[in-house]
Short mmCIF file of C-alpha atoms in Angstrom, two decimals:
data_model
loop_
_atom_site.label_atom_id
_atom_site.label_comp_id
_atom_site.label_asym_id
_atom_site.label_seq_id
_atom_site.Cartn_x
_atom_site.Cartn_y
_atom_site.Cartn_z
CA UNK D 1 -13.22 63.22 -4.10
CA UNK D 2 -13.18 62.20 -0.53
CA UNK D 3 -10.50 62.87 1.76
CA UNK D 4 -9.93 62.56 5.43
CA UNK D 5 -11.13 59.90 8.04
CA UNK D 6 -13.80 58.39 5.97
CA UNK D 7 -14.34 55.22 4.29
CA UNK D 8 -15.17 55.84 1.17
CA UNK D 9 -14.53 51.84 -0.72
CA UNK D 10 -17.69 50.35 -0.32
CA UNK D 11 -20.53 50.24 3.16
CA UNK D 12 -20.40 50.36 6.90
CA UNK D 13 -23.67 47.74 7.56
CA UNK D 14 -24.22 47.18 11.29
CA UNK D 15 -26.91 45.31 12.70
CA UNK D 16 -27.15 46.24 16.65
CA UNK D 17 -29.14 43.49 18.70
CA UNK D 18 -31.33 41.00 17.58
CA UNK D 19 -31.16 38.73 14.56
CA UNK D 20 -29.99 40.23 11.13
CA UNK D 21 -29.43 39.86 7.38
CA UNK D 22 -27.60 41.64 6.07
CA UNK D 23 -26.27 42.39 2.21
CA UNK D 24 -23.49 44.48 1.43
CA UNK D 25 -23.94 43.60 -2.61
CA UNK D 26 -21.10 45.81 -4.44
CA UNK D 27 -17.79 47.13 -3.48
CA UNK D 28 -15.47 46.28 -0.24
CA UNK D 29 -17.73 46.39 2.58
CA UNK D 30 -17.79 46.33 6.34
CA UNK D 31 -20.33 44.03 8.03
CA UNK D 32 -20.69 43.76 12.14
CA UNK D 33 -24.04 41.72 13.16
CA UNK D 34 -23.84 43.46 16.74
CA UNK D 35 -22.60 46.73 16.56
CA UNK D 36 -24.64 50.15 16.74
CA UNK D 37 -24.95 53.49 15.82
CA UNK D 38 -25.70 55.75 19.02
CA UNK D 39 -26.78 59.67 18.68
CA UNK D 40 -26.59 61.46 22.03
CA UNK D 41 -25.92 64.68 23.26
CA UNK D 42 -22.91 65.40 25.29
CA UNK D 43 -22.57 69.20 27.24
CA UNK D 44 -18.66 70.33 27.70
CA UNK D 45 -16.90 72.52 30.01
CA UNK D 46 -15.43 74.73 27.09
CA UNK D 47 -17.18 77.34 24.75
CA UNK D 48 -18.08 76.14 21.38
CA UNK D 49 -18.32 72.30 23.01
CA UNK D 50 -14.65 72.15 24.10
CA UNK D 51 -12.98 70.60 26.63
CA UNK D 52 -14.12 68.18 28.58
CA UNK D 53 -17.48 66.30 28.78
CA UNK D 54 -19.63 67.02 31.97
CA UNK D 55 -23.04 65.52 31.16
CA UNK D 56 -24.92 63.37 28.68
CA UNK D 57 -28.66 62.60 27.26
CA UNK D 58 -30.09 61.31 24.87
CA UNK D 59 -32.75 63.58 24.50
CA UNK D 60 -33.42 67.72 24.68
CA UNK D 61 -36.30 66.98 26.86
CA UNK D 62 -34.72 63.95 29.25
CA UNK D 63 -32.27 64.70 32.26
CA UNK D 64 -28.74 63.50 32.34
CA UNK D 65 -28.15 59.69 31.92
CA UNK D 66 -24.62 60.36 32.94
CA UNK D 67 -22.78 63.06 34.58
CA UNK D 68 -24.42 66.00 35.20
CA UNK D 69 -25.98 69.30 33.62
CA UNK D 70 -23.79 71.79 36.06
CA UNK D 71 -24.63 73.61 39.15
CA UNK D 72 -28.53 73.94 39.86
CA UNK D 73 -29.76 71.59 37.40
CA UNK D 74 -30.71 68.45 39.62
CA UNK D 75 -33.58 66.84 38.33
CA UNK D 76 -33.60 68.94 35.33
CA UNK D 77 -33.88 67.93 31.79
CA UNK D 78 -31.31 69.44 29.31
CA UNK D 79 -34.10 71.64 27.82
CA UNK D 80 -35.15 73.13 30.83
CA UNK D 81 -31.25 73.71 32.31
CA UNK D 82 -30.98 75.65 28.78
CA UNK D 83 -34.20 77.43 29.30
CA UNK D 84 -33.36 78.63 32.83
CA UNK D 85 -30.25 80.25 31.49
CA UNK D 86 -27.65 77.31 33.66
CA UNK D 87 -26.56 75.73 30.42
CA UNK D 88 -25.10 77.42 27.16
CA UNK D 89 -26.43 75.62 24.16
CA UNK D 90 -23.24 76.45 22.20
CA UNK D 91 -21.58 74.40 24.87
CA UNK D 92 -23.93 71.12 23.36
CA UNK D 93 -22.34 68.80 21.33
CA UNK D 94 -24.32 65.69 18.99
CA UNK D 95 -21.91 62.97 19.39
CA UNK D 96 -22.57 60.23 17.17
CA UNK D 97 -20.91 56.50 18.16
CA UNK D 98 -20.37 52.67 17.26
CA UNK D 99 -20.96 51.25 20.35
CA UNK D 100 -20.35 47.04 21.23
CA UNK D 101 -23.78 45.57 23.04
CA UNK D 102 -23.98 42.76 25.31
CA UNK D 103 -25.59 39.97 23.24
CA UNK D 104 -26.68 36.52 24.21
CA UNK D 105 -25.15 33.40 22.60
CA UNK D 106 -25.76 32.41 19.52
CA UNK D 107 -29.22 30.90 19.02
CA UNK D 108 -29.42 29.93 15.49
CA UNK D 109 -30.86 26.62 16.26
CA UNK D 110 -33.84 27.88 17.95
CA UNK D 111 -37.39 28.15 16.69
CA UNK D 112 -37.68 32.28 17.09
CA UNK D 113 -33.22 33.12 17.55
CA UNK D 114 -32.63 36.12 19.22
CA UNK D 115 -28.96 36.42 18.11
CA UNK D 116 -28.61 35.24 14.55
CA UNK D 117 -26.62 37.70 12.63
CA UNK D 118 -26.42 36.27 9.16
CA UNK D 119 -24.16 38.52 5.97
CA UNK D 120 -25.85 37.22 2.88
CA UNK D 121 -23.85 36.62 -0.53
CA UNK D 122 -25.23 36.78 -4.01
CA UNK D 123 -22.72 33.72 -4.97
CA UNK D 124 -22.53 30.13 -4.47
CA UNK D 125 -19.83 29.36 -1.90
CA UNK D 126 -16.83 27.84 -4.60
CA UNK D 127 -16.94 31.53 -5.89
CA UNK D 128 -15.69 33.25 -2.59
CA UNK D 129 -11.87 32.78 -0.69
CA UNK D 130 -12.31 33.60 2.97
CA UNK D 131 -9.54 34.18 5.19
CA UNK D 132 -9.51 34.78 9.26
CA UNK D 133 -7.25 37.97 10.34
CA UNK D 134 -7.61 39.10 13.66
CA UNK D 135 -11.46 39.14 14.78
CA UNK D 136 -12.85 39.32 11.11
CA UNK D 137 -13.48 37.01 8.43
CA UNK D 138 -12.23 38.55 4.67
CA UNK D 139 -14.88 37.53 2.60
CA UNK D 140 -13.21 37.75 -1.04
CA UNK D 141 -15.83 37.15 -4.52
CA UNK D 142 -12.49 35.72 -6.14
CA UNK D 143 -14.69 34.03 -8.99
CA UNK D 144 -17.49 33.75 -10.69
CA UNK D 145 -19.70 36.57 -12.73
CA UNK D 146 -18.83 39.65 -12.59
CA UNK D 147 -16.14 38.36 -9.75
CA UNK D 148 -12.83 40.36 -9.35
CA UNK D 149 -12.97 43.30 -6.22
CA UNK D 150 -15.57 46.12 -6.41
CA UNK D 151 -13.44 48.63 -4.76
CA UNK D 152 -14.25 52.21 -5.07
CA UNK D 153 -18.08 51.93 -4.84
CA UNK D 154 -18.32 49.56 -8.04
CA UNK D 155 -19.18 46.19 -8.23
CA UNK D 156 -21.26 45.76 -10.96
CA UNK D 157 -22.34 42.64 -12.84
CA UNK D 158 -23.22 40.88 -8.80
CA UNK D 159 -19.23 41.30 -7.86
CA UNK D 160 -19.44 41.48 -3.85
CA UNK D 161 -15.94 42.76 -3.93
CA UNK D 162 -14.04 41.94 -0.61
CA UNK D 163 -15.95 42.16 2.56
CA UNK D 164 -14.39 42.55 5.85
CA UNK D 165 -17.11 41.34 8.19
CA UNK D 166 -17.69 40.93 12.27
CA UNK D 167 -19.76 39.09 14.67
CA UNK D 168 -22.07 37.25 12.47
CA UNK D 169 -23.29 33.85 13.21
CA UNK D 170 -23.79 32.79 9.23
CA UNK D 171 -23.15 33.22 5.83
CA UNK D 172 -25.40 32.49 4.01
CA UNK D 173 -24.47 31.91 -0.30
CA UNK D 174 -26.56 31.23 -3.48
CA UNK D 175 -26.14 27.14 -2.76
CA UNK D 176 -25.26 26.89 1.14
CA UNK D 177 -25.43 28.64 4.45
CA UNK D 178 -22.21 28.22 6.73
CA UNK D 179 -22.16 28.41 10.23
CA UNK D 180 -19.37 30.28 12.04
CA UNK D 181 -17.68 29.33 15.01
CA UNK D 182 -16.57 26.56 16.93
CA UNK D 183 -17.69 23.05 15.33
CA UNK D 184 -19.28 20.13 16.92
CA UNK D 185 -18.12 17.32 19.05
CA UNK D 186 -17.30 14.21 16.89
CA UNK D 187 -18.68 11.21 17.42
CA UNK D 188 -15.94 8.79 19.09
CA UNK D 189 -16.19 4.86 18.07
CA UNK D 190 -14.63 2.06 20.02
CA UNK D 191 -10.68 1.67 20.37
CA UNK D 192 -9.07 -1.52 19.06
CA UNK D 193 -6.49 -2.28 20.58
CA UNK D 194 -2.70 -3.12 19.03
CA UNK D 195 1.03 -3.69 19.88
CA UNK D 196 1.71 -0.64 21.33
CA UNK D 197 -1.27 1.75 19.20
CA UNK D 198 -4.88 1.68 19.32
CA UNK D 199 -7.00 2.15 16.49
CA UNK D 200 -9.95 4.73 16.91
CA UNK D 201 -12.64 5.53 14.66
CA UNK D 202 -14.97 8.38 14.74
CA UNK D 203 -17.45 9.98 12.82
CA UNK D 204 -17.33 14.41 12.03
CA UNK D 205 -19.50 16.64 13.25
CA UNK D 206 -22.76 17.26 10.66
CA UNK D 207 -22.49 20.73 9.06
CA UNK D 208 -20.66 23.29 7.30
CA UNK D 209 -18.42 25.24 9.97
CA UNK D 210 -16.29 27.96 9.52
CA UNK D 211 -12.94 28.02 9.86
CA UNK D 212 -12.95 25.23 8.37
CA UNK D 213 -11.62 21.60 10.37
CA UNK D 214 -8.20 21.27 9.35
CA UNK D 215 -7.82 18.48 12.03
CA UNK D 216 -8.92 16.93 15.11
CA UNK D 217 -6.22 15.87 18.29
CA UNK D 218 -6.68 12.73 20.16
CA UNK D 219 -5.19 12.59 23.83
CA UNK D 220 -4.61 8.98 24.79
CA UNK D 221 -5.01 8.37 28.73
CA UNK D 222 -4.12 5.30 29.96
CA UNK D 223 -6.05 3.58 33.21
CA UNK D 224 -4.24 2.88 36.66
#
């Protein structure tokens, strides 16, 4: 039985830089293309690693990347502050992180993308209901085989269950792969002109986009 600050209804998949794909298969997962987990080791003030943090490495044998190691431990790694008595190792802490990187713009189009995060879906795309809240995309298997929520760690019989997922650039089903983000520019025809209205054709962007178009707004400037 789990208890506590932990997730415990499906898998936290994270991706960190570069171009992923990723498959969180059964239960309700959590997907991020860009975030990280980061493993460093952070020295307190306090006994027992209390109190606040004065230094930071990632490494026994490197010096501090930020902060510092205490009195008489320039140019010191952590290993050798320890060593030379300066540093209590009870005082050492492993902190472990999700950190955000800075990633380029999407690249999908390119020949060798750098950031392409795509969250693959055993499914063909009429199987799934996907929803925007906040900065994620719900990604529900709402039909289909074995369709119906996975919670819990199930999911058998190719369920997905209901994925919460972040800062991927695709999904990618059994049939289709969708591209997220902000659609193309349509293609504007010529105006005809009437009594008092114009008539304006145009042609949709090519592509699958999500969210989905819903509409498109046409601002009508007149010449002076």
């Amino acid at each position: 039985m789990l208890s506590g600050n932990v997730w415990g209804d499906g898998n936290i998949l994270i991706g960190g830089a570069g171009s992923d794909l990723i498959e969180g298969r059964g239960a309700d997962d959590i997907i991020d293309g860009d975030r990280y987990m980061n493993v460093r080791l952070s020295l307190r003030v306090g006994p027992n690693g209390s109190g606040a943090e004065i230094g930071s490495t990632d490494l026994m044998e490197h010096a501090a990347l930020s902060g510092n190691f205490g009195a008489g431990t320039t140019g010191m790694t952590l290993q050798q502050a320890v060593f030379a008595g300066l540093v209590d190792p009870g005082n050492i802490v492993i902190v472990r992180e999700i950190l955000t990187p800075t990633v380029p713009a999407s690249d999908c189009a390119a020949v060798a993308p750098v950031n392409c995060d795509t969250a693959l879906f055993t499914g063909p795309r009429a199987d799934y209901d996907i929803t925007v809240v906040g900065d994620a995309m719900i990604v529900d298997h709402a039909r289909g085989a074995g369709a119906g929520g996975g919670g819990g760690g199930g999911g058998g019989g190719g369920d997905n269950g209901t994925d919460t997922v972040r800062n991927v650039e695709r999904f990618q089903f059994a049939d289709q792969t969708v591209s997220l983000g902000v659609p193309g520019v349509p293609t504007i025809g010529t105006a005809v002109a009437g009594s008092g209205f114009a008539i304006v054709n145009f042609t949709p962007p090519t592509g699958t986009v999500l969210p989905a178009i819903s509409s498109f707004t046409i601002n009508v400037r007149t010449r002076r």
